[in-house]
């Protein structure tokens, strides 16, 4: 399989991560009072299972161009846990052109 066209290099990825840390992580840490989560890990198996589910449900609903939207979230703070960042995936579909 050929590498997808939208893949970025390791150097570009490192540069993007550094830019995020330099422009956002510092402010988040100041506001929260601790270093927040800034990376997430999912197994390929879990991601593939979710993508297969979205494809199946989209086909059943007649959605021809499904997609995935990635949202930032934050867990609620409790007396024993900090309010760390998280992310979640949501199925979407391509918008229809307005006429």
PDB file of N, CA and C in Angstrom:
ATOM      1  N   UNK A   1       0.851  -1.180   0.000  1.00  0.00           N
ATOM      2  CA  UNK A   1       0.000   0.000   0.000  1.00  0.00           C
ATOM      3  C   UNK A   1       0.896   1.242   0.000  1.00  0.00           C
ATOM      4  N   UNK A   2       0.576   2.186  -0.824  1.00  0.00           N
ATOM      5  CA  UNK A   2       1.322   3.435  -0.885  1.00  0.00           C
ATOM      6  C   UNK A   2       0.944   4.342   0.288  1.00  0.00           C
ATOM      7  N   UNK A   3       1.889   5.171   0.705  1.00  0.00           N
ATOM      8  CA  UNK A   3       1.625   6.117   1.791  1.00  0.00           C
ATOM      9  C   UNK A   3       0.571   7.116   1.322  1.00  0.00           C
ATOM     10  N   UNK A   4      -0.442   7.386   2.146  1.00  0.00           N
ATOM     11  CA  UNK A   4      -1.470   8.364   1.772  1.00  0.00           C
ATOM     12  C   UNK A   4      -0.871   9.753   1.522  1.00  0.00           C
ATOM     13  N   UNK A   5      -1.469  10.492   0.615  1.00  0.00           N
ATOM     14  CA  UNK A   5      -0.978  11.830   0.252  1.00  0.00           C
ATOM     15  C   UNK A   5      -0.986  12.813   1.411  1.00  0.00           C
ATOM     16  N   UNK A   6      -1.893  12.657   2.345  1.00  0.00           N
ATOM     17  CA  UNK A   6      -2.024  13.637   3.434  1.00  0.00           C
ATOM     18  C   UNK A   6      -1.133  13.341   4.637  1.00  0.00           C
ATOM     19  N   UNK A   7      -0.277  12.326   4.544  1.00  0.00           N
ATOM     20  CA  UNK A   7       0.658  12.044   5.630  1.00  0.00           C
ATOM     21  C   UNK A   7       1.692  13.164   5.712  1.00  0.00           C
ATOM     22  N   UNK A   8       2.094  13.498   6.930  1.00  0.00           N
ATOM     23  CA  UNK A   8       3.136  14.504   7.127  1.00  0.00           C
ATOM     24  C   UNK A   8       4.403  13.806   7.614  1.00  0.00           C
ATOM     25  N   UNK A   9       5.517  14.465   7.459  1.00  0.00           N
ATOM     26  CA  UNK A   9       6.788  13.887   7.883  1.00  0.00           C
ATOM     27  C   UNK A   9       6.931  13.957   9.405  1.00  0.00           C
ATOM     28  N   UNK A  10       7.863  13.199   9.927  1.00  0.00           N
ATOM     29  CA  UNK A  10       8.157  13.226  11.357  1.00  0.00           C
ATOM     30  C   UNK A  10       8.619  14.628  11.753  1.00  0.00           C
ATOM     31  N   UNK A  11       9.442  15.255  10.914  1.00  0.00           N
ATOM     32  CA  UNK A  11       9.926  16.607  11.218  1.00  0.00           C
ATOM     33  C   UNK A  11       8.782  17.616  11.302  1.00  0.00           C
ATOM     34  N   UNK A  12       7.827  17.533  10.391  1.00  0.00           N
ATOM     35  CA  UNK A  12       6.671  18.434  10.421  1.00  0.00           C
ATOM     36  C   UNK A  12       5.838  18.148  11.675  1.00  0.00           C
ATOM     37  N   UNK A  13       5.652  16.886  12.000  1.00  0.00           N
ATOM     38  CA  UNK A  13       4.889  16.527  13.197  1.00  0.00           C
ATOM     39  C   UNK A  13       5.557  17.088  14.448  1.00  0.00           C
ATOM     40  N   UNK A  14       6.867  16.950  14.540  1.00  0.00           N
ATOM     41  CA  UNK A  14       7.587  17.491  15.697  1.00  0.00           C
ATOM     42  C   UNK A  14       7.450  19.008  15.765  1.00  0.00           C
ATOM     43  N   UNK A  15       7.527  19.656  14.622  1.00  0.00           N
ATOM     44  CA  UNK A  15       7.394  21.108  14.564  1.00  0.00           C
ATOM     45  C   UNK A  15       6.000  21.552  15.007  1.00  0.00           C
ATOM     46  N   UNK A  16       4.973  20.864  14.561  1.00  0.00           N
ATOM     47  CA  UNK A  16       3.605  21.180  14.948  1.00  0.00           C
ATOM     48  C   UNK A  16       3.411  20.992  16.452  1.00  0.00           C
ATOM     49  N   UNK A  17       3.962  19.912  17.007  1.00  0.00           N
ATOM     50  CA  UNK A  17       3.840  19.661  18.437  1.00  0.00           C
ATOM     51  C   UNK A  17       4.568  20.739  19.239  1.00  0.00           C
ATOM     52  N   UNK A  18       5.746  21.121  18.801  1.00  0.00           N
ATOM     53  CA  UNK A  18       6.489  22.181  19.488  1.00  0.00           C
ATOM     54  C   UNK A  18       5.725  23.502  19.451  1.00  0.00           C
ATOM     55  N   UNK A  19       5.138  23.827  18.303  1.00  0.00           N
ATOM     56  CA  UNK A  19       4.356  25.054  18.170  1.00  0.00           C
ATOM     57  C   UNK A  19       3.173  25.035  19.127  1.00  0.00           C
ATOM     58  N   UNK A  20       2.507  23.891  19.230  1.00  0.00           N
ATOM     59  CA  UNK A  20       1.372  23.772  20.148  1.00  0.00           C
ATOM     60  C   UNK A  20       1.834  23.986  21.584  1.00  0.00           C
ATOM     61  N   UNK A  21       2.923  23.319  21.962  1.00  0.00           N
ATOM     62  CA  UNK A  21       3.431  23.458  23.330  1.00  0.00           C
ATOM     63  C   UNK A  21       3.817  24.907  23.618  1.00  0.00           C
ATOM     64  N   UNK A  22       4.483  25.560  22.662  1.00  0.00           N
ATOM     65  CA  UNK A  22       4.951  26.938  22.852  1.00  0.00           C
ATOM     66  C   UNK A  22       3.819  27.962  22.895  1.00  0.00           C
ATOM     67  N   UNK A  23       2.715  27.674  22.235  1.00  0.00           N
ATOM     68  CA  UNK A  23       1.648  28.675  22.128  1.00  0.00           C
ATOM     69  C   UNK A  23       0.389  28.335  22.916  1.00  0.00           C
ATOM     70  N   UNK A  24       0.236  27.109  23.367  1.00  0.00           N
ATOM     71  CA  UNK A  24      -0.995  26.726  24.058  1.00  0.00           C
ATOM     72  C   UNK A  24      -0.764  26.002  25.384  1.00  0.00           C
ATOM     73  N   UNK A  25       0.182  25.093  25.408  1.00  0.00           N
ATOM     74  CA  UNK A  25       0.401  24.282  26.609  1.00  0.00           C
ATOM     75  C   UNK A  25       0.756  25.138  27.816  1.00  0.00           C
ATOM     76  N   UNK A  26       1.546  26.170  27.590  1.00  0.00           N
ATOM     77  CA  UNK A  26       1.958  27.044  28.695  1.00  0.00           C
ATOM     78  C   UNK A  26       0.738  27.723  29.312  1.00  0.00           C
ATOM     79  N   UNK A  27      -0.148  28.244  28.480  1.00  0.00           N
ATOM     80  CA  UNK A  27      -1.343  28.926  28.981  1.00  0.00           C
ATOM     81  C   UNK A  27      -2.297  27.960  29.678  1.00  0.00           C
ATOM     82  N   UNK A  28      -2.424  26.773  29.145  1.00  0.00           N
ATOM     83  CA  UNK A  28      -3.282  25.767  29.783  1.00  0.00           C
ATOM     84  C   UNK A  28      -2.712  25.407  31.154  1.00  0.00           C
ATOM     85  N   UNK A  29      -1.393  25.214  31.221  1.00  0.00           N
ATOM     86  CA  UNK A  29      -0.770  24.887  32.504  1.00  0.00           C
ATOM     87  C   UNK A  29      -0.949  26.019  33.513  1.00  0.00           C
ATOM     88  N   UNK A  30      -0.818  27.256  33.053  1.00  0.00           N
ATOM     89  CA  UNK A  30      -1.044  28.410  33.953  1.00  0.00           C
ATOM     90  C   UNK A  30      -2.484  28.409  34.474  1.00  0.00           C
ATOM     91  N   UNK A  31      -3.431  28.190  33.580  1.00  0.00           N
ATOM     92  CA  UNK A  31      -4.840  28.214  33.958  1.00  0.00           C
ATOM     93  C   UNK A  31      -5.257  27.058  34.834  1.00  0.00           C
ATOM     94  N   UNK A  32      -4.719  25.884  34.559  1.00  0.00           N
ATOM     95  CA  UNK A  32      -5.100  24.697  35.321  1.00  0.00           C
ATOM     96  C   UNK A  32      -4.249  24.516  36.575  1.00  0.00           C
ATOM     97  N   UNK A  33      -3.019  25.017  36.527  1.00  0.00           N
ATOM     98  CA  UNK A  33      -2.116  24.825  37.655  1.00  0.00           C
ATOM     99  C   UNK A  33      -1.339  23.521  37.592  1.00  0.00           C
ATOM    100  N   UNK A  34      -1.410  22.824  36.483  1.00  0.00           N
ATOM    101  CA  UNK A  34      -0.658  21.584  36.284  1.00  0.00           C
ATOM    102  C   UNK A  34      -0.542  21.318  34.786  1.00  0.00           C
ATOM    103  N   UNK A  35       0.427  20.469  34.423  1.00  0.00           N
ATOM    104  CA  UNK A  35       0.598  20.113  33.012  1.00  0.00           C
ATOM    105  C   UNK A  35      -0.505  19.144  32.608  1.00  0.00           C
ATOM    106  N   UNK A  36      -1.251  19.533  31.605  1.00  0.00           N
ATOM    107  CA  UNK A  36      -2.377  18.724  31.145  1.00  0.00           C
ATOM    108  C   UNK A  36      -1.903  17.683  30.133  1.00  0.00           C
ATOM    109  N   UNK A  37      -2.766  16.739  29.868  1.00  0.00           N
ATOM    110  CA  UNK A  37      -2.522  15.735  28.851  1.00  0.00           C
ATOM    111  C   UNK A  37      -2.385  16.407  27.489  1.00  0.00           C
ATOM    112  N   UNK A  38      -1.420  15.960  26.684  1.00  0.00           N
ATOM    113  CA  UNK A  38      -1.292  16.528  25.339  1.00  0.00           C
ATOM    114  C   UNK A  38      -1.034  15.476  24.277  1.00  0.00           C
ATOM    115  N   UNK A  39      -1.280  14.245  24.627  1.00  0.00           N
ATOM    116  CA  UNK A  39      -1.212  13.174  23.646  1.00  0.00           C
ATOM    117  C   UNK A  39      -2.179  12.076  24.069  1.00  0.00           C
ATOM    118  N   UNK A  40      -2.639  11.324  23.097  1.00  0.00           N
ATOM    119  CA  UNK A  40      -3.624  10.276  23.337  1.00  0.00           C
ATOM    120  C   UNK A  40      -3.218   9.043  22.548  1.00  0.00           C
ATOM    121  N   UNK A  41      -3.573   7.876  23.023  1.00  0.00           N
ATOM    122  CA  UNK A  41      -3.215   6.633  22.350  1.00  0.00           C
ATOM    123  C   UNK A  41      -4.446   5.765  22.195  1.00  0.00           C
ATOM    124  N   UNK A  42      -4.622   5.243  20.982  1.00  0.00           N
ATOM    125  CA  UNK A  42      -5.661   4.263  20.695  1.00  0.00           C
ATOM    126  C   UNK A  42      -5.003   3.125  19.933  1.00  0.00           C
ATOM    127  N   UNK A  43      -5.423   1.904  20.187  1.00  0.00           N
ATOM    128  CA  UNK A  43      -4.903   0.779  19.412  1.00  0.00           C
ATOM    129  C   UNK A  43      -5.506   0.819  18.014  1.00  0.00           C
ATOM    130  N   UNK A  44      -4.781   0.292  17.058  1.00  0.00           N
ATOM    131  CA  UNK A  44      -5.312   0.209  15.697  1.00  0.00           C
ATOM    132  C   UNK A  44      -6.585  -0.635  15.675  1.00  0.00           C
ATOM    133  N   UNK A  45      -6.614  -1.661  16.498  1.00  0.00           N
ATOM    134  CA  UNK A  45      -7.795  -2.525  16.571  1.00  0.00           C
ATOM    135  C   UNK A  45      -9.022  -1.729  17.006  1.00  0.00           C
ATOM    136  N   UNK A  46      -8.878  -0.905  18.046  1.00  0.00           N
ATOM    137  CA  UNK A  46     -10.003  -0.102  18.527  1.00  0.00           C
ATOM    138  C   UNK A  46     -10.445   0.919  17.478  1.00  0.00           C
ATOM    139  N   UNK A  47      -9.474   1.574  16.846  1.00  0.00           N
ATOM    140  CA  UNK A  47      -9.818   2.561  15.808  1.00  0.00           C
ATOM    141  C   UNK A  47     -10.507   1.896  14.629  1.00  0.00           C
ATOM    142  N   UNK A  48      -9.981   0.743  14.192  1.00  0.00           N
ATOM    143  CA  UNK A  48     -10.581   0.052  13.052  1.00  0.00           C
ATOM    144  C   UNK A  48     -11.992  -0.414  13.379  1.00  0.00           C
ATOM    145  N   UNK A  49     -12.189  -0.899  14.594  1.00  0.00           N
ATOM    146  CA  UNK A  49     -13.520  -1.337  15.024  1.00  0.00           C
ATOM    147  C   UNK A  49     -14.511  -0.174  14.948  1.00  0.00           C
ATOM    148  N   UNK A  50     -14.085   1.002  15.417  1.00  0.00           N
ATOM    149  CA  UNK A  50     -14.964   2.172  15.388  1.00  0.00           C
ATOM    150  C   UNK A  50     -15.225   2.614  13.946  1.00  0.00           C
ATOM    151  N   UNK A  51     -14.190   2.659  13.125  1.00  0.00           N
ATOM    152  CA  UNK A  51     -14.368   3.050  11.723  1.00  0.00           C
ATOM    153  C   UNK A  51     -15.303   2.080  10.996  1.00  0.00           C
ATOM    154  N   UNK A  52     -15.136   0.784  11.246  1.00  0.00           N
ATOM    155  CA  UNK A  52     -16.026  -0.209  10.632  1.00  0.00           C
ATOM    156  C   UNK A  52     -17.471   0.001  11.072  1.00  0.00           C
ATOM    157  N   UNK A  53     -17.662   0.308  12.351  1.00  0.00           N
ATOM    158  CA  UNK A  53     -19.004   0.567  12.875  1.00  0.00           C
ATOM    159  C   UNK A  53     -19.620   1.792  12.209  1.00  0.00           C
ATOM    160  N   UNK A  54     -18.847   2.873  12.092  1.00  0.00           N
ATOM    161  CA  UNK A  54     -19.354   4.092  11.451  1.00  0.00           C
ATOM    162  C   UNK A  54     -19.700   3.811   9.993  1.00  0.00           C
ATOM    163  N   UNK A  55     -18.860   3.077   9.294  1.00  0.00           N
ATOM    164  CA  UNK A  55     -19.149   2.729   7.887  1.00  0.00           C
ATOM    165  C   UNK A  55     -20.444   1.921   7.783  1.00  0.00           C
ATOM    166  N   UNK A  56     -20.588   0.938   8.662  1.00  0.00           N
ATOM    167  CA  UNK A  56     -21.782   0.086   8.642  1.00  0.00           C
ATOM    168  C   UNK A  56     -23.047   0.902   8.911  1.00  0.00           C
ATOM    169  N   UNK A  57     -23.006   1.734   9.945  1.00  0.00           N
ATOM    170  CA  UNK A  57     -24.164   2.557  10.293  1.00  0.00           C
ATOM    171  C   UNK A  57     -24.461   3.594   9.198  1.00  0.00           C
ATOM    172  N   UNK A  58     -23.426   4.149   8.609  1.00  0.00           N
ATOM    173  CA  UNK A  58     -23.606   5.127   7.536  1.00  0.00           C
ATOM    174  C   UNK A  58     -24.272   4.487   6.335  1.00  0.00           C
ATOM    175  N   UNK A  59     -23.828   3.306   5.968  1.00  0.00           N
ATOM    176  CA  UNK A  59     -24.430   2.585   4.843  1.00  0.00           C
ATOM    177  C   UNK A  59     -25.900   2.306   5.131  1.00  0.00           C
ATOM    178  N   UNK A  60     -26.204   1.862   6.352  1.00  0.00           N
ATOM    179  CA  UNK A  60     -27.584   1.562   6.736  1.00  0.00           C
ATOM    180  C   UNK A  60     -28.461   2.810   6.682  1.00  0.00           C
ATOM    181  N   UNK A  61     -27.873   3.992   6.908  1.00  0.00           N
ATOM    182  CA  UNK A  61     -28.623   5.246   6.899  1.00  0.00           C
ATOM    183  C   UNK A  61     -28.552   5.967   5.554  1.00  0.00           C
ATOM    184  N   UNK A  62     -27.913   5.337   4.564  1.00  0.00           N
ATOM    185  CA  UNK A  62     -27.825   5.940   3.245  1.00  0.00           C
ATOM    186  C   UNK A  62     -26.841   7.100   3.161  1.00  0.00           C
ATOM    187  N   UNK A  63     -25.921   7.192   4.085  1.00  0.00           N
ATOM    188  CA  UNK A  63     -24.908   8.250   4.068  1.00  0.00           C
ATOM    189  C   UNK A  63     -23.769   7.792   3.168  1.00  0.00           C
ATOM    190  N   UNK A  64     -23.512   8.560   2.117  1.00  0.00           N
ATOM    191  CA  UNK A  64     -22.522   8.133   1.137  1.00  0.00           C
ATOM    192  C   UNK A  64     -21.105   8.652   1.408  1.00  0.00           C
ATOM    193  N   UNK A  65     -20.992   9.750   2.134  1.00  0.00           N
ATOM    194  CA  UNK A  65     -19.662  10.286   2.450  1.00  0.00           C
ATOM    195  C   UNK A  65     -19.543  10.536   3.958  1.00  0.00           C
ATOM    196  N   UNK A  66     -19.392   9.437   4.726  1.00  0.00           N
ATOM    197  CA  UNK A  66     -19.245   9.620   6.170  1.00  0.00           C
ATOM    198  C   UNK A  66     -17.864  10.181   6.508  1.00  0.00           C
ATOM    199  N   UNK A  67     -17.771  10.729   7.689  1.00  0.00           N
ATOM    200  CA  UNK A  67     -16.498  11.248   8.175  1.00  0.00           C
ATOM    201  C   UNK A  67     -16.424  11.091   9.673  1.00  0.00           C
ATOM    202  N   UNK A  68     -15.322  11.546  10.220  1.00  0.00           N
ATOM    203  CA  UNK A  68     -15.106  11.509  11.659  1.00  0.00           C
ATOM    204  C   UNK A  68     -14.687  12.905  12.092  1.00  0.00           C
ATOM    205  N   UNK A  69     -15.336  13.432  13.096  1.00  0.00           N
ATOM    206  CA  UNK A  69     -14.944  14.711  13.689  1.00  0.00           C
ATOM    207  C   UNK A  69     -14.267  14.391  15.023  1.00  0.00           C
ATOM    208  N   UNK A  70     -13.173  15.086  15.312  1.00  0.00           N
ATOM    209  CA  UNK A  70     -12.435  14.877  16.554  1.00  0.00           C
ATOM    210  C   UNK A  70     -12.628  16.102  17.435  1.00  0.00           C
ATOM    211  N   UNK A  71     -13.133  15.869  18.628  1.00  0.00           N
ATOM    212  CA  UNK A  71     -13.411  16.945  19.580  1.00  0.00           C
ATOM    213  C   UNK A  71     -12.468  16.858  20.775  1.00  0.00           C
ATOM    214  N   UNK A  72     -12.119  18.019  21.328  1.00  0.00           N
ATOM    215  CA  UNK A  72     -11.444  18.079  22.613  1.00  0.00           C
ATOM    216  C   UNK A  72     -12.505  18.017  23.698  1.00  0.00           C
ATOM    217  N   UNK A  73     -12.160  17.437  24.820  1.00  0.00           N
ATOM    218  CA  UNK A  73     -13.038  17.402  25.969  1.00  0.00           C
ATOM    219  C   UNK A  73     -12.188  17.475  27.239  1.00  0.00           C
ATOM    220  N   UNK A  74     -12.832  17.498  28.377  1.00  0.00           N
ATOM    221  CA  UNK A  74     -12.125  17.494  29.661  1.00  0.00           C
ATOM    222  C   UNK A  74     -12.956  16.714  30.665  1.00  0.00           C
ATOM    223  N   UNK A  75     -12.281  15.849  31.392  1.00  0.00           N
ATOM    224  CA  UNK A  75     -12.959  15.098  32.448  1.00  0.00           C
ATOM    225  C   UNK A  75     -13.310  16.031  33.601  1.00  0.00           C
ATOM    226  N   UNK A  76     -14.377  15.756  34.304  1.00  0.00           N
ATOM    227  CA  UNK A  76     -14.708  16.609  35.457  1.00  0.00           C
ATOM    228  C   UNK A  76     -13.678  16.439  36.569  1.00  0.00           C
ATOM    229  N   UNK A  77     -13.388  17.524  37.247  1.00  0.00           N
ATOM    230  CA  UNK A  77     -12.478  17.493  38.393  1.00  0.00           C
ATOM    231  C   UNK A  77     -13.218  16.876  39.574  1.00  0.00           C
ATOM    232  N   UNK A  78     -12.521  16.026  40.299  1.00  0.00           N
ATOM    233  CA  UNK A  78     -13.092  15.450  41.516  1.00  0.00           C
ATOM    234  C   UNK A  78     -12.138  15.729  42.673  1.00  0.00           C
ATOM    235  N   UNK A  79     -12.489  15.278  43.837  1.00  0.00           N
ATOM    236  CA  UNK A  79     -11.623  15.500  45.002  1.00  0.00           C
ATOM    237  C   UNK A  79     -10.325  14.702  44.894  1.00  0.00           C
ATOM    238  N   UNK A  80     -10.307  13.688  44.023  1.00  0.00           N
ATOM    239  CA  UNK A  80      -9.108  12.857  43.897  1.00  0.00           C
ATOM    240  C   UNK A  80      -8.459  12.905  42.515  1.00  0.00           C
ATOM    241  N   UNK A  81      -9.119  13.528  41.531  1.00  0.00           N
ATOM    242  CA  UNK A  81      -8.582  13.547  40.168  1.00  0.00           C
ATOM    243  C   UNK A  81      -8.631  14.950  39.583  1.00  0.00           C
ATOM    244  N   UNK A  82      -7.588  15.280  38.813  1.00  0.00           N
ATOM    245  CA  UNK A  82      -7.539  16.556  38.107  1.00  0.00           C
ATOM    246  C   UNK A  82      -8.415  16.477  36.863  1.00  0.00           C
ATOM    247  N   UNK A  83      -8.757  17.612  36.317  1.00  0.00           N
ATOM    248  CA  UNK A  83      -9.598  17.689  35.122  1.00  0.00           C
ATOM    249  C   UNK A  83      -8.732  17.614  33.866  1.00  0.00           C
ATOM    250  N   UNK A  84      -8.249  16.415  33.575  1.00  0.00           N
ATOM    251  CA  UNK A  84      -7.377  16.241  32.413  1.00  0.00           C
ATOM    252  C   UNK A  84      -8.161  16.290  31.104  1.00  0.00           C
ATOM    253  N   UNK A  85      -7.468  16.733  30.072  1.00  0.00           N
ATOM    254  CA  UNK A  85      -8.048  16.786  28.731  1.00  0.00           C
ATOM    255  C   UNK A  85      -8.249  15.377  28.185  1.00  0.00           C
ATOM    256  N   UNK A  86      -9.167  15.277  27.266  1.00  0.00           N
ATOM    257  CA  UNK A  86      -9.379  14.044  26.529  1.00  0.00           C
ATOM    258  C   UNK A  86      -9.817  14.430  25.129  1.00  0.00           C
ATOM    259  N   UNK A  87     -10.028  13.467  24.297  1.00  0.00           N
ATOM    260  CA  UNK A  87     -10.644  13.718  22.998  1.00  0.00           C
ATOM    261  C   UNK A  87     -11.597  12.589  22.707  1.00  0.00           C
ATOM    262  N   UNK A  88     -12.539  12.868  21.824  1.00  0.00           N
ATOM    263  CA  UNK A  88     -13.469  11.817  21.425  1.00  0.00           C
ATOM    264  C   UNK A  88     -13.814  11.986  19.955  1.00  0.00           C
ATOM    265  N   UNK A  89     -14.207  10.891  19.357  1.00  0.00           N
ATOM    266  CA  UNK A  89     -14.537  10.852  17.942  1.00  0.00           C
ATOM    267  C   UNK A  89     -16.050  10.816  17.778  1.00  0.00           C
ATOM    268  N   UNK A  90     -16.540  11.507  16.776  1.00  0.00           N
ATOM    269  CA  UNK A  90     -17.978  11.507  16.492  1.00  0.00           C
ATOM    270  C   UNK A  90     -18.184  11.308  14.991  1.00  0.00           C
ATOM    271  N   UNK A  91     -19.113  10.448  14.617  1.00  0.00           N
ATOM    272  CA  UNK A  91     -19.385  10.248  13.196  1.00  0.00           C
ATOM    273  C   UNK A  91     -20.081  11.474  12.607  1.00  0.00           C
ATOM    274  N   UNK A  92     -19.748  11.773  11.361  1.00  0.00           N
ATOM    275  CA  UNK A  92     -20.354  12.910  10.666  1.00  0.00           C
ATOM    276  C   UNK A  92     -20.650  12.491   9.233  1.00  0.00           C
ATOM    277  N   UNK A  93     -21.265  13.404   8.528  1.00  0.00           N
ATOM    278  CA  UNK A  93     -21.472  13.202   7.095  1.00  0.00           C
ATOM    279  C   UNK A  93     -21.152  14.496   6.386  1.00  0.00           C
ATOM    280  N   UNK A  94     -20.850  14.373   5.106  1.00  0.00           N
ATOM    281  CA  UNK A  94     -20.539  15.559   4.308  1.00  0.00           C
ATOM    282  C   UNK A  94     -21.778  16.442   4.217  1.00  0.00           C
ATOM    283  N   UNK A  95     -21.564  17.764   4.360  1.00  0.00           N
ATOM    284  CA  UNK A  95     -22.678  18.699   4.244  1.00  0.00           C
ATOM    285  C   UNK A  95     -23.195  18.717   2.812  1.00  0.00           C
ATOM    286  N   UNK A  96     -24.493  18.895   2.689  1.00  0.00           N
ATOM    287  CA  UNK A  96     -25.097  19.039   1.374  1.00  0.00           C
ATOM    288  C   UNK A  96     -24.896  20.470   0.892  1.00  0.00           C
ATOM    289  N   UNK A  97     -24.746  20.636  -0.401  1.00  0.00           N
ATOM    290  CA  UNK A  97     -24.631  21.975  -0.967  1.00  0.00           C
ATOM    291  C   UNK A  97     -25.975  22.678  -0.853  1.00  0.00           C
ATOM    292  N   UNK A  98     -25.973  23.935  -0.420  1.00  0.00           N
ATOM    293  CA  UNK A  98     -27.209  24.723  -0.308  1.00  0.00           C
ATOM    294  C   UNK A  98     -27.474  25.377  -1.658  1.00  0.00           C
ATOM    295  N   UNK A  99     -28.694  25.230  -2.110  1.00  0.00           N
ATOM    296  CA  UNK A  99     -29.035  25.801  -3.414  1.00  0.00           C
ATOM    297  C   UNK A  99     -29.974  26.952  -3.250  1.00  0.00           C
TER     298      UNK A  99
END
